[in-house]
């Protein structure tokens, strides 16, 4: 049996790769620029609509290429404007494509083929939170993704496809916006499912497409890779890109961090911080953001704040305190507002800038990993009372 030729998903190609792709079709490199403009400035995925491309080229594109974003399974909009999508990756999983072009039934449970994406609008900016893997292998004790286990890395097309889809859903493809004015998505954070630096091979080219001026044209400071602390990859990242870096610290000493963030057993805090300061040196005076989840009675005491101050004082880092988002079955509770305030004040009064992340979209379980957890058993999908719009797409 002859295997059907697999079409190339254009969302997975960086500019040089797209140029090579069109060259191999006998076209000039500037055709790649035209294509990128349609793809990213207009969020157009239908080759027939790309009217300034010759008809014959469009026909050849249709035969060899596709624009295939992840599939939307569920959309939720919170009363505060936060928007959340459940995206299925099963259909973009090339490996699961059968020879006749159909899609094999995924062998894994539905929740391990799905990721979540969250858009958080704020005055003057819009942040999109995307995923880098299906599941996660880092095993952080307070994270609901960890409980779901690890399936696989997302491809470049699956990572870029999330942003492509969100941009389209949010109306960012309006030609009026072409000049970059009033863009909807201004910031992208890899703070969804997965450990981005464990999928370095695909995450780095994806960030190139996000930052390319013919791609999404997001400023380098506004693309943030968040890591639990894969030190060798952090050092490599410092050499090879210049996006912003956030580090999930969560504990001010090795004993506690060994427990909460198990990768700490391999790369201790001193080694991790050393890699952070090297990153800042290489990246020309950019701060590192340290994420610190506030767990009641675990890491939120004044002595922890003082320990944190000793680690970060006089260093180019700031602290983002994240109130813990509880999920079914967790042993942890969110710190009290008073404990969070006290922790923040100790940091700030000792020269370590700390801010508290506001919780958003509480009515739609906007914390990453939570929607997937609910869909695991479809009968438990419940929609919050404050929910103002829901669309289920199968
Ligand atoms: N693997 C990357 C991205 C993870 S998600 C990393 O570890 O940085 C982004 C942030 O959310 C991380 O700081 C992560 O530790 C944090 N997080 C995970 N579960 C959480 C929860 N239940 N409540 C609050 N923050 C959580």
mmCIF file of C-alpha atoms and ligand atoms in Angstrom:
data_model
loop_
_atom_site.group_PDB
_atom_site.id
_atom_site.type_symbol
_atom_site.label_atom_id
_atom_site.label_comp_id
_atom_site.label_asym_id
_atom_site.label_seq_id
_atom_site.Cartn_x
_atom_site.Cartn_y
_atom_site.Cartn_z
ATOM 1 C CA UNK A 1 0.000 0.000 0.000
ATOM 2 C CA UNK A 2 1.338 3.430 -0.895
ATOM 3 C CA UNK A 3 1.422 5.909 1.937
ATOM 4 C CA UNK A 4 -0.410 9.124 1.067
ATOM 5 C CA UNK A 5 2.010 12.037 0.923
ATOM 6 C CA UNK A 6 1.854 14.072 4.134
ATOM 7 C CA UNK A 7 1.162 17.746 3.626
ATOM 8 C CA UNK A 8 3.531 20.225 5.240
ATOM 9 C CA UNK A 9 1.865 22.304 7.928
ATOM 10 C CA UNK A 10 3.074 25.831 7.132
ATOM 11 C CA UNK A 11 2.566 26.910 10.763
ATOM 12 C CA UNK A 12 5.609 24.820 11.630
ATOM 13 C CA UNK A 13 8.057 26.615 9.319
ATOM 14 C CA UNK A 14 10.340 29.475 10.300
ATOM 15 C CA UNK A 15 10.972 32.132 7.665
ATOM 16 C CA UNK A 16 14.138 30.467 6.244
ATOM 17 C CA UNK A 17 12.346 27.112 6.170
ATOM 18 C CA UNK A 18 9.361 28.606 4.368
ATOM 19 C CA UNK A 19 11.707 30.226 1.855
ATOM 20 C CA UNK A 20 13.336 26.862 1.251
ATOM 21 C CA UNK A 21 9.902 25.271 0.918
ATOM 22 C CA UNK A 22 8.726 27.704 -1.777
ATOM 23 C CA UNK A 23 12.122 27.550 -3.529
ATOM 24 C CA UNK A 24 11.760 23.799 -3.783
ATOM 25 C CA UNK A 25 8.414 24.456 -5.483
ATOM 26 C CA UNK A 26 10.248 26.615 -8.033
ATOM 27 C CA UNK A 27 9.075 29.936 -6.568
ATOM 28 C CA UNK A 28 11.039 33.074 -5.642
ATOM 29 C CA UNK A 29 11.848 33.682 -1.960
ATOM 30 C CA UNK A 30 9.563 36.741 -1.830
ATOM 31 C CA UNK A 31 6.618 34.379 -2.218
ATOM 32 C CA UNK A 32 7.436 33.180 1.290
ATOM 33 C CA UNK A 33 7.017 36.739 2.541
ATOM 34 C CA UNK A 34 3.669 37.020 0.809
ATOM 35 C CA UNK A 35 2.585 33.748 2.326
ATOM 36 C CA UNK A 36 3.668 34.813 5.821
ATOM 37 C CA UNK A 37 1.700 38.013 5.477
ATOM 38 C CA UNK A 38 -1.447 36.057 4.679
ATOM 39 C CA UNK A 39 -0.784 33.532 7.399
ATOM 40 C CA UNK A 40 0.117 35.803 10.256
ATOM 41 C CA UNK A 41 -1.105 39.328 9.519
ATOM 42 C CA UNK A 42 -4.458 38.227 8.167
ATOM 43 C CA UNK A 43 -4.771 34.852 9.925
ATOM 44 C CA UNK A 44 -5.751 33.364 6.584
ATOM 45 C CA UNK A 45 -5.533 29.621 6.286
ATOM 46 C CA UNK A 46 -7.318 29.119 2.973
ATOM 47 C CA UNK A 47 -4.959 29.240 -0.013
ATOM 48 C CA UNK A 48 -7.850 30.182 -2.333
ATOM 49 C CA UNK A 49 -8.210 33.479 -0.498
ATOM 50 C CA UNK A 50 -4.563 34.437 -1.052
ATOM 51 C CA UNK A 51 -5.479 36.408 -4.121
ATOM 52 C CA UNK A 52 -2.102 37.948 -4.925
ATOM 53 C CA UNK A 53 -0.557 34.520 -5.426
ATOM 54 C CA UNK A 54 -0.734 33.032 -8.925
ATOM 55 C CA UNK A 55 -3.526 30.531 -9.289
ATOM 56 C CA UNK A 56 -1.124 27.773 -10.321
ATOM 57 C CA UNK A 57 1.011 28.371 -7.227
ATOM 58 C CA UNK A 58 -2.093 28.233 -5.057
ATOM 59 C CA UNK A 59 -3.048 24.902 -6.615
ATOM 60 C CA UNK A 60 0.419 23.495 -5.962
ATOM 61 C CA UNK A 61 0.275 24.797 -2.393
ATOM 62 C CA UNK A 62 -3.050 23.077 -1.861
ATOM 63 C CA UNK A 63 -1.490 19.808 -2.977
ATOM 64 C CA UNK A 64 1.658 20.058 -0.846
ATOM 65 C CA UNK A 65 0.804 22.210 2.139
ATOM 66 C CA UNK A 66 -1.828 22.934 4.750
ATOM 67 C CA UNK A 67 -2.518 25.390 7.531
ATOM 68 C CA UNK A 68 -3.677 23.207 10.360
ATOM 69 C CA UNK A 69 -4.159 24.719 13.818
ATOM 70 C CA UNK A 70 -5.214 22.661 16.844
ATOM 71 C CA UNK A 71 -8.955 21.981 17.133
ATOM 72 C CA UNK A 72 -11.097 23.921 19.584
ATOM 73 C CA UNK A 73 -13.048 21.597 21.865
ATOM 74 C CA UNK A 74 -14.366 24.112 24.344
ATOM 75 C CA UNK A 75 -14.376 27.887 24.720
ATOM 76 C CA UNK A 76 -15.069 29.660 27.984
ATOM 77 C CA UNK A 77 -15.273 33.393 28.590
ATOM 78 C CA UNK A 78 -15.040 34.660 32.144
ATOM 79 C CA UNK A 79 -16.982 37.630 33.416
ATOM 80 C CA UNK A 80 -13.624 39.446 33.753
ATOM 81 C CA UNK A 81 -12.890 38.952 30.031
ATOM 82 C CA UNK A 82 -10.405 36.116 30.511
ATOM 83 C CA UNK A 83 -10.907 33.578 27.783
ATOM 84 C CA UNK A 84 -9.982 29.951 27.856
ATOM 85 C CA UNK A 85 -9.902 27.290 25.191
ATOM 86 C CA UNK A 86 -9.530 23.555 25.415
ATOM 87 C CA UNK A 87 -7.596 22.472 22.338
ATOM 88 C CA UNK A 88 -7.293 19.003 20.932
ATOM 89 C CA UNK A 89 -3.944 18.057 19.478
ATOM 90 C CA UNK A 90 -4.917 14.606 18.242
ATOM 91 C CA UNK A 91 -5.572 15.719 14.667
ATOM 92 C CA UNK A 92 -2.287 17.593 14.275
ATOM 93 C CA UNK A 93 -0.320 14.654 15.494
ATOM 94 C CA UNK A 94 1.418 13.675 12.268
ATOM 95 C CA UNK A 95 2.562 10.367 13.694
ATOM 96 C CA UNK A 96 -1.014 9.311 14.221
ATOM 97 C CA UNK A 97 -2.094 10.085 10.694
ATOM 98 C CA UNK A 98 -2.987 6.882 8.861
ATOM 99 C CA UNK A 99 -1.771 6.041 5.366
ATOM 100 C CA UNK A 100 -5.064 6.951 3.717
ATOM 101 C CA UNK A 101 -4.931 10.435 5.227
ATOM 102 C CA UNK A 102 -7.402 9.726 8.011
ATOM 103 C CA UNK A 103 -6.663 10.078 11.679
ATOM 104 C CA UNK A 104 -6.169 7.112 13.928
ATOM 105 C CA UNK A 105 -8.201 7.069 17.104
ATOM 106 C CA UNK A 106 -5.880 8.276 19.833
ATOM 107 C CA UNK A 107 -4.870 5.450 22.120
ATOM 108 C CA UNK A 108 -4.456 7.762 25.056
ATOM 109 C CA UNK A 109 -7.252 9.224 27.169
ATOM 110 C CA UNK A 110 -8.787 12.449 25.861
ATOM 111 C CA UNK A 111 -7.108 14.588 28.502
ATOM 112 C CA UNK A 112 -3.659 13.581 27.305
ATOM 113 C CA UNK A 113 -4.406 14.796 23.784
ATOM 114 C CA UNK A 114 -5.652 18.172 24.967
ATOM 115 C CA UNK A 115 -4.080 21.381 26.190
ATOM 116 C CA UNK A 116 -5.486 24.605 27.456
ATOM 117 C CA UNK A 117 -4.834 28.107 26.285
ATOM 118 C CA UNK A 118 -5.742 31.233 28.225
ATOM 119 C CA UNK A 119 -6.017 34.840 27.065
ATOM 120 C CA UNK A 120 -5.898 37.513 29.746
ATOM 121 C CA UNK A 121 -6.870 41.031 28.654
ATOM 122 C CA UNK A 122 -5.620 43.938 30.734
ATOM 123 C CA UNK A 123 -5.587 47.666 30.027
ATOM 124 C CA UNK A 124 -2.984 48.231 27.313
ATOM 125 C CA UNK A 125 -2.026 44.612 26.882
ATOM 126 C CA UNK A 126 -3.271 41.137 26.144
ATOM 127 C CA UNK A 127 -1.373 38.076 27.372
ATOM 128 C CA UNK A 128 -1.733 34.666 25.786
ATOM 129 C CA UNK A 129 -0.649 31.664 27.847
ATOM 130 C CA UNK A 130 0.373 28.708 25.670
ATOM 131 C CA UNK A 131 1.598 25.139 26.149
ATOM 132 C CA UNK A 132 4.732 23.351 25.012
ATOM 133 C CA UNK A 133 3.966 19.702 25.815
ATOM 134 C CA UNK A 134 1.022 17.342 26.236
ATOM 135 C CA UNK A 135 1.284 16.721 29.950
ATOM 136 C CA UNK A 136 4.521 17.263 31.850
ATOM 137 C CA UNK A 137 7.250 15.082 33.330
ATOM 138 C CA UNK A 138 8.641 17.522 35.892
ATOM 139 C CA UNK A 139 6.390 16.262 38.669
ATOM 140 C CA UNK A 140 6.017 19.453 40.715
ATOM 141 C CA UNK A 141 3.865 18.498 43.681
ATOM 142 C CA UNK A 142 1.471 21.497 43.558
ATOM 143 C CA UNK A 143 0.790 21.372 39.803
ATOM 144 C CA UNK A 144 -2.280 19.693 38.355
ATOM 145 C CA UNK A 145 -0.555 18.981 35.030
ATOM 146 C CA UNK A 146 1.939 16.771 36.881
ATOM 147 C CA UNK A 147 -0.912 14.525 38.012
ATOM 148 C CA UNK A 148 -1.886 13.901 34.404
ATOM 149 C CA UNK A 149 1.511 12.506 33.450
ATOM 150 C CA UNK A 150 3.482 13.100 30.256
ATOM 151 C CA UNK A 151 2.443 12.196 26.739
ATOM 152 C CA UNK A 152 4.715 13.965 24.244
ATOM 153 C CA UNK A 153 6.301 17.197 23.065
ATOM 154 C CA UNK A 154 4.247 19.544 20.917
ATOM 155 C CA UNK A 155 5.564 20.188 17.413
ATOM 156 C CA UNK A 156 6.515 23.681 16.201
ATOM 157 C CA UNK A 157 3.223 23.813 14.261
ATOM 158 C CA UNK A 158 1.244 22.866 17.365
ATOM 159 C CA UNK A 159 2.908 25.611 19.399
ATOM 160 C CA UNK A 160 2.604 28.313 16.723
ATOM 161 C CA UNK A 161 -0.882 27.003 15.860
ATOM 162 C CA UNK A 162 -2.118 27.956 19.333
ATOM 163 C CA UNK A 163 -1.189 31.590 18.781
ATOM 164 C CA UNK A 164 -2.530 31.530 15.227
ATOM 165 C CA UNK A 165 -5.853 30.246 16.449
ATOM 166 C CA UNK A 166 -6.136 32.679 19.372
ATOM 167 C CA UNK A 167 -5.270 35.605 17.136
ATOM 168 C CA UNK A 168 -7.999 34.579 14.747
ATOM 169 C CA UNK A 169 -10.558 33.946 17.471
ATOM 170 C CA UNK A 170 -9.801 37.307 19.067
ATOM 171 C CA UNK A 171 -10.237 39.219 15.836
ATOM 172 C CA UNK A 172 -6.553 40.023 15.476
ATOM 173 C CA UNK A 173 -6.742 39.191 11.799
ATOM 174 C CA UNK A 174 -8.649 42.383 11.031
ATOM 175 C CA UNK A 175 -6.730 43.979 8.118
ATOM 176 C CA UNK A 176 -7.102 47.336 9.893
ATOM 177 C CA UNK A 177 -4.668 46.018 12.456
ATOM 178 C CA UNK A 178 -2.043 45.244 9.900
ATOM 179 C CA UNK A 179 0.177 48.131 10.932
ATOM 180 C CA UNK A 180 0.423 46.598 14.376
ATOM 181 C CA UNK A 181 -1.918 49.158 15.927
ATOM 182 C CA UNK A 182 -4.353 47.916 18.551
ATOM 183 C CA UNK A 183 -3.038 44.411 18.352
ATOM 184 C CA UNK A 184 -4.942 42.038 20.572
ATOM 185 C CA UNK A 185 -2.143 39.684 21.666
ATOM 186 C CA UNK A 186 0.811 41.736 22.905
ATOM 187 C CA UNK A 187 2.467 39.215 25.237
ATOM 188 C CA UNK A 188 3.015 35.478 25.050
ATOM 189 C CA UNK A 189 3.985 33.330 28.008
ATOM 190 C CA UNK A 190 4.911 29.635 27.951
ATOM 191 C CA UNK A 191 3.076 29.071 31.212
ATOM 192 C CA UNK A 192 0.494 26.551 30.095
ATOM 193 C CA UNK A 193 1.045 22.834 30.091
ATOM 194 C CA UNK A 194 4.550 21.408 29.929
ATOM 195 C CA UNK A 195 8.169 22.329 30.527
ATOM 196 C CA UNK A 196 9.218 24.429 27.510
ATOM 197 C CA UNK A 197 12.943 23.820 27.934
ATOM 198 C CA UNK A 198 12.365 20.051 27.894
ATOM 199 C CA UNK A 199 11.049 20.654 24.344
ATOM 200 C CA UNK A 200 13.877 23.014 23.419
ATOM 201 C CA UNK A 201 14.126 21.747 19.824
ATOM 202 C CA UNK A 202 10.600 22.921 18.976
ATOM 203 C CA UNK A 203 10.106 25.784 21.422
ATOM 204 C CA UNK A 204 13.064 27.837 20.160
ATOM 205 C CA UNK A 205 12.027 27.858 16.455
ATOM 206 C CA UNK A 206 8.442 28.570 17.578
ATOM 207 C CA UNK A 207 9.627 31.664 19.464
ATOM 208 C CA UNK A 208 11.397 32.783 16.276
ATOM 209 C CA UNK A 209 8.077 32.716 14.392
ATOM 210 C CA UNK A 210 6.362 34.561 17.262
ATOM 211 C CA UNK A 211 9.005 37.303 17.189
ATOM 212 C CA UNK A 212 9.555 37.498 13.406
ATOM 213 C CA UNK A 213 8.250 40.809 12.060
ATOM 214 C CA UNK A 214 6.594 38.864 9.246
ATOM 215 C CA UNK A 215 5.261 36.413 11.809
ATOM 216 C CA UNK A 216 3.386 37.560 14.891
ATOM 217 C CA UNK A 217 5.889 40.366 15.391
ATOM 218 C CA UNK A 218 5.752 40.183 19.184
ATOM 219 C CA UNK A 219 8.538 42.139 20.849
ATOM 220 C CA UNK A 220 11.354 40.010 22.308
ATOM 221 C CA UNK A 221 10.728 41.294 25.799
ATOM 222 C CA UNK A 222 7.147 40.133 25.547
ATOM 223 C CA UNK A 223 7.757 36.478 24.759
ATOM 224 C CA UNK A 224 8.463 34.730 28.064
ATOM 225 C CA UNK A 225 9.707 31.187 28.457
ATOM 226 C CA UNK A 226 8.967 29.867 31.940
ATOM 227 C CA UNK A 227 11.104 27.022 33.292
ATOM 228 C CA UNK A 228 11.196 24.887 36.395
ATOM 229 C CA UNK A 229 14.983 25.091 36.168
ATOM 230 C CA UNK A 230 16.592 23.009 33.412
ATOM 231 C CA UNK A 231 19.992 24.612 33.842
ATOM 232 C CA UNK A 232 21.857 23.278 30.751
ATOM 233 C CA UNK A 233 19.010 24.393 28.464
ATOM 234 C CA UNK A 234 18.861 27.803 30.175
ATOM 235 C CA UNK A 235 22.535 28.336 29.383
ATOM 236 C CA UNK A 236 21.950 27.289 25.783
ATOM 237 C CA UNK A 237 18.918 29.574 25.519
ATOM 238 C CA UNK A 238 21.041 32.507 26.666
ATOM 239 C CA UNK A 239 23.332 31.929 23.676
ATOM 240 C CA UNK A 240 20.695 31.231 21.068
ATOM 241 C CA UNK A 241 17.715 33.520 21.620
ATOM 242 C CA UNK A 242 16.796 36.612 23.491
ATOM 243 C CA UNK A 243 13.313 36.127 24.765
ATOM 244 C CA UNK A 244 12.438 36.849 28.384
ATOM 245 C CA UNK A 245 12.955 34.187 31.038
ATOM 246 C CA UNK A 246 10.806 33.328 34.045
ATOM 247 C CA UNK A 247 11.983 30.770 36.588
ATOM 248 C CA UNK A 248 9.681 28.779 38.847
ATOM 249 C CA UNK A 249 11.563 29.081 42.123
ATOM 250 C CA UNK A 250 8.745 28.419 44.630
ATOM 251 C CA UNK A 251 11.083 27.770 47.576
ATOM 252 C CA UNK A 252 14.025 29.649 49.104
ATOM 253 C CA UNK A 253 16.072 26.620 50.208
ATOM 254 C CA UNK A 254 17.100 23.301 48.671
ATOM 255 C CA UNK A 255 15.353 21.144 51.224
ATOM 256 C CA UNK A 256 11.944 22.608 50.429
ATOM 257 C CA UNK A 257 12.589 23.009 46.707
ATOM 258 C CA UNK A 258 13.738 19.376 46.421
ATOM 259 C CA UNK A 259 10.250 18.470 47.586
ATOM 260 C CA UNK A 260 8.133 20.969 45.612
ATOM 261 C CA UNK A 261 10.125 21.081 42.354
ATOM 262 C CA UNK A 262 11.933 17.716 42.044
ATOM 263 C CA UNK A 263 14.287 18.905 39.255
ATOM 264 C CA UNK A 264 16.006 20.737 42.133
ATOM 265 C CA UNK A 265 17.527 17.421 43.196
ATOM 266 C CA UNK A 266 19.575 17.579 39.996
ATOM 267 C CA UNK A 267 20.188 21.334 39.788
ATOM 268 C CA UNK A 268 20.366 23.024 43.164
ATOM 269 C CA UNK A 269 19.268 26.609 43.813
ATOM 270 C CA UNK A 270 22.833 28.003 43.722
ATOM 271 C CA UNK A 271 23.437 26.444 40.303
ATOM 272 C CA UNK A 272 20.032 27.615 39.068
ATOM 273 C CA UNK A 273 20.580 31.209 40.190
ATOM 274 C CA UNK A 274 24.047 31.219 38.674
ATOM 275 C CA UNK A 275 22.480 30.267 35.320
ATOM 276 C CA UNK A 276 19.930 33.072 35.788
ATOM 277 C CA UNK A 277 22.592 35.726 36.318
ATOM 278 C CA UNK A 278 24.515 34.421 33.315
ATOM 279 C CA UNK A 279 21.320 34.717 31.288
ATOM 280 C CA UNK A 280 20.932 38.344 32.333
ATOM 281 C CA UNK A 281 24.581 39.082 31.447
ATOM 282 C CA UNK A 282 24.204 37.578 27.989
ATOM 283 C CA UNK A 283 20.850 39.233 27.394
ATOM 284 C CA UNK A 284 21.972 42.735 28.317
ATOM 285 C CA UNK A 285 20.410 43.743 31.580
ATOM 286 C CA UNK A 286 17.136 41.967 31.457
ATOM 287 C CA UNK A 287 15.509 40.955 34.712
ATOM 288 C CA UNK A 288 14.552 37.406 35.493
ATOM 289 C CA UNK A 289 11.051 36.915 36.861
ATOM 290 C CA UNK A 290 10.925 34.400 39.708
ATOM 291 C CA UNK A 291 7.575 32.712 40.150
ATOM 292 C CA UNK A 292 6.706 31.764 43.679
ATOM 293 C CA UNK A 293 3.479 29.883 44.333
ATOM 294 C CA UNK A 294 1.987 30.744 47.725
ATOM 295 C CA UNK A 295 1.169 27.524 49.603
ATOM 296 C CA UNK A 296 -0.467 27.918 52.990
ATOM 297 C CA UNK A 297 1.935 27.000 55.786
ATOM 298 C CA UNK A 298 4.466 25.438 53.382
ATOM 299 C CA UNK A 299 6.577 28.209 51.830
ATOM 300 C CA UNK A 300 4.771 31.400 52.872
ATOM 301 C CA UNK A 301 6.206 32.152 56.324
ATOM 302 C CA UNK A 302 8.246 35.270 57.159
ATOM 303 C CA UNK A 303 11.386 33.137 57.512
ATOM 304 C CA UNK A 304 10.921 31.986 53.904
ATOM 305 C CA UNK A 305 10.615 35.590 52.774
ATOM 306 C CA UNK A 306 13.837 36.490 54.589
ATOM 307 C CA UNK A 307 15.625 33.512 53.005
ATOM 308 C CA UNK A 308 14.376 34.634 49.594
ATOM 309 C CA UNK A 309 15.632 38.156 50.249
ATOM 310 C CA UNK A 310 19.085 36.756 50.996
ATOM 311 C CA UNK A 311 19.092 34.911 47.652
ATOM 312 C CA UNK A 312 17.906 37.800 45.493
ATOM 313 C CA UNK A 313 18.998 41.018 47.183
ATOM 314 C CA UNK A 314 20.996 43.227 44.805
ATOM 315 C CA UNK A 315 20.350 40.825 41.911
ATOM 316 C CA UNK A 316 18.536 41.495 38.618
ATOM 317 C CA UNK A 317 15.429 39.549 39.538
ATOM 318 C CA UNK A 318 11.878 40.292 40.594
ATOM 319 C CA UNK A 319 9.409 38.024 42.324
ATOM 320 C CA UNK A 320 5.920 37.191 41.156
ATOM 321 C CA UNK A 321 3.854 35.759 43.998
ATOM 322 C CA UNK A 322 1.177 33.436 42.631
ATOM 323 C CA UNK A 323 -1.685 32.500 44.948
ATOM 324 C CA UNK A 324 -1.984 28.716 44.692
ATOM 325 C CA UNK A 325 -4.842 27.534 42.498
ATOM 326 C CA UNK A 326 -6.345 24.494 44.182
ATOM 327 C CA UNK A 327 -7.500 21.484 42.153
ATOM 328 C CA UNK A 328 -9.314 18.290 43.138
ATOM 329 C CA UNK A 329 -7.164 15.921 45.159
ATOM 330 C CA UNK A 330 -4.429 18.398 46.078
ATOM 331 C CA UNK A 331 -2.889 18.370 49.553
ATOM 332 C CA UNK A 332 -2.185 22.137 49.447
ATOM 333 C CA UNK A 333 -4.213 25.224 50.281
ATOM 334 C CA UNK A 334 -3.834 28.776 49.034
ATOM 335 C CA UNK A 335 -2.023 31.107 51.442
ATOM 336 C CA UNK A 336 -4.200 33.633 53.213
ATOM 337 C CA UNK A 337 -4.260 37.172 51.783
ATOM 338 C CA UNK A 338 -2.584 38.354 54.992
ATOM 339 C CA UNK A 339 0.287 35.861 54.604
ATOM 340 C CA UNK A 340 0.779 36.872 50.979
ATOM 341 C CA UNK A 341 0.802 40.558 51.886
ATOM 342 C CA UNK A 342 3.272 39.996 54.724
ATOM 343 C CA UNK A 343 5.581 37.976 52.447
ATOM 344 C CA UNK A 344 5.429 40.655 49.750
ATOM 345 C CA UNK A 345 6.124 43.444 52.250
ATOM 346 C CA UNK A 346 9.218 41.698 53.636
ATOM 347 C CA UNK A 347 10.607 41.337 50.101
ATOM 348 C CA UNK A 348 9.813 44.892 49.067
ATOM 349 C CA UNK A 349 11.136 46.499 52.239
ATOM 350 C CA UNK A 350 14.458 44.695 51.701
ATOM 351 C CA UNK A 351 14.930 45.759 48.103
ATOM 352 C CA UNK A 352 13.546 42.671 46.383
ATOM 353 C CA UNK A 353 10.681 43.704 44.140
ATOM 354 C CA UNK A 354 7.707 41.428 44.661
ATOM 355 C CA UNK A 355 4.233 41.688 43.202
ATOM 356 C CA UNK A 356 1.198 39.501 43.664
ATOM 357 C CA UNK A 357 -0.394 38.016 40.601
ATOM 358 C CA UNK A 358 -4.069 38.747 40.564
ATOM 359 C CA UNK A 359 -6.135 35.646 40.070
ATOM 360 C CA UNK A 360 -8.138 35.903 36.896
ATOM 361 C CA UNK A 361 -10.921 33.880 35.414
ATOM 362 C CA UNK A 362 -11.618 32.089 38.695
ATOM 363 C CA UNK A 363 -15.121 31.330 37.471
ATOM 364 C CA UNK A 364 -13.743 29.311 34.549
ATOM 365 C CA UNK A 365 -10.868 27.469 36.258
ATOM 366 C CA UNK A 366 -8.392 29.586 34.326
ATOM 367 C CA UNK A 367 -5.460 28.096 36.185
ATOM 368 C CA UNK A 368 -3.660 25.911 33.725
ATOM 369 C CA UNK A 369 -4.349 22.208 33.831
ATOM 370 C CA UNK A 370 -7.686 22.521 35.502
ATOM 371 C CA UNK A 371 -9.998 22.413 32.533
ATOM 372 C CA UNK A 372 -8.249 19.347 31.185
ATOM 373 C CA UNK A 373 -8.678 17.733 34.597
ATOM 374 C CA UNK A 374 -12.413 18.263 34.370
ATOM 375 C CA UNK A 375 -12.802 16.964 30.878
ATOM 376 C CA UNK A 376 -11.089 13.736 31.862
ATOM 377 C CA UNK A 377 -14.500 12.532 32.918
ATOM 378 C CA UNK A 378 -16.847 14.206 30.518
ATOM 379 C CA UNK A 379 -19.801 13.993 32.815
ATOM 380 C CA UNK A 380 -18.033 16.221 35.319
ATOM 381 C CA UNK A 381 -17.665 19.180 32.974
ATOM 382 C CA UNK A 382 -19.448 21.859 34.909
ATOM 383 C CA UNK A 383 -19.807 25.444 33.854
ATOM 384 C CA UNK A 384 -19.527 28.141 36.499
ATOM 385 C CA UNK A 385 -22.541 30.227 37.306
ATOM 386 C CA UNK A 386 -20.764 33.446 36.335
ATOM 387 C CA UNK A 387 -19.927 32.102 32.917
ATOM 388 C CA UNK A 388 -21.296 34.393 30.247
ATOM 389 C CA UNK A 389 -20.688 32.468 27.050
ATOM 390 C CA UNK A 390 -19.888 28.908 26.223
ATOM 391 C CA UNK A 391 -19.352 27.140 22.957
ATOM 392 C CA UNK A 392 -18.759 23.444 22.731
ATOM 393 C CA UNK A 393 -17.285 22.213 19.493
ATOM 394 C CA UNK A 394 -16.729 18.569 18.782
HETATM 395 N N1 LIG B 1 7.042 24.183 33.341
HETATM 396 C C1 LIG B 1 7.071 25.626 33.357
HETATM 397 C C2 LIG B 1 5.712 26.239 33.030
HETATM 398 C C3 LIG B 1 4.709 25.825 34.038
HETATM 399 S S1 LIG B 1 3.226 26.688 34.345
HETATM 400 C C4 LIG B 1 7.526 26.088 34.708
HETATM 401 O O1 LIG B 1 7.621 25.280 35.614
HETATM 402 O O2 LIG B 1 7.819 27.282 34.867
HETATM 403 C C5 LIG B 1 3.601 28.288 34.880
HETATM 404 C C6 LIG B 1 3.658 28.535 36.377
HETATM 405 O O3 LIG B 1 2.486 28.109 37.084
HETATM 406 C C7 LIG B 1 4.830 27.837 37.019
HETATM 407 O O4 LIG B 1 5.508 28.739 37.842
HETATM 408 C C8 LIG B 1 4.146 26.773 37.832
HETATM 409 O O5 LIG B 1 4.949 26.339 38.881
HETATM 410 C C9 LIG B 1 2.896 27.483 38.278
HETATM 411 N N2 LIG B 1 1.847 26.590 38.791
HETATM 412 C C10 LIG B 1 1.650 25.290 38.526
HETATM 413 N N3 LIG B 1 0.592 24.806 39.194
HETATM 414 C C11 LIG B 1 0.080 25.829 39.902
HETATM 415 C C12 LIG B 1 -1.033 25.965 40.800
HETATM 416 N N4 LIG B 1 -1.831 24.941 41.061
HETATM 417 N N5 LIG B 1 -1.255 27.175 41.341
HETATM 418 C C13 LIG B 1 -0.451 28.224 41.047
HETATM 419 N N6 LIG B 1 0.604 28.162 40.216
HETATM 420 C C14 LIG B 1 0.878 26.978 39.658
#
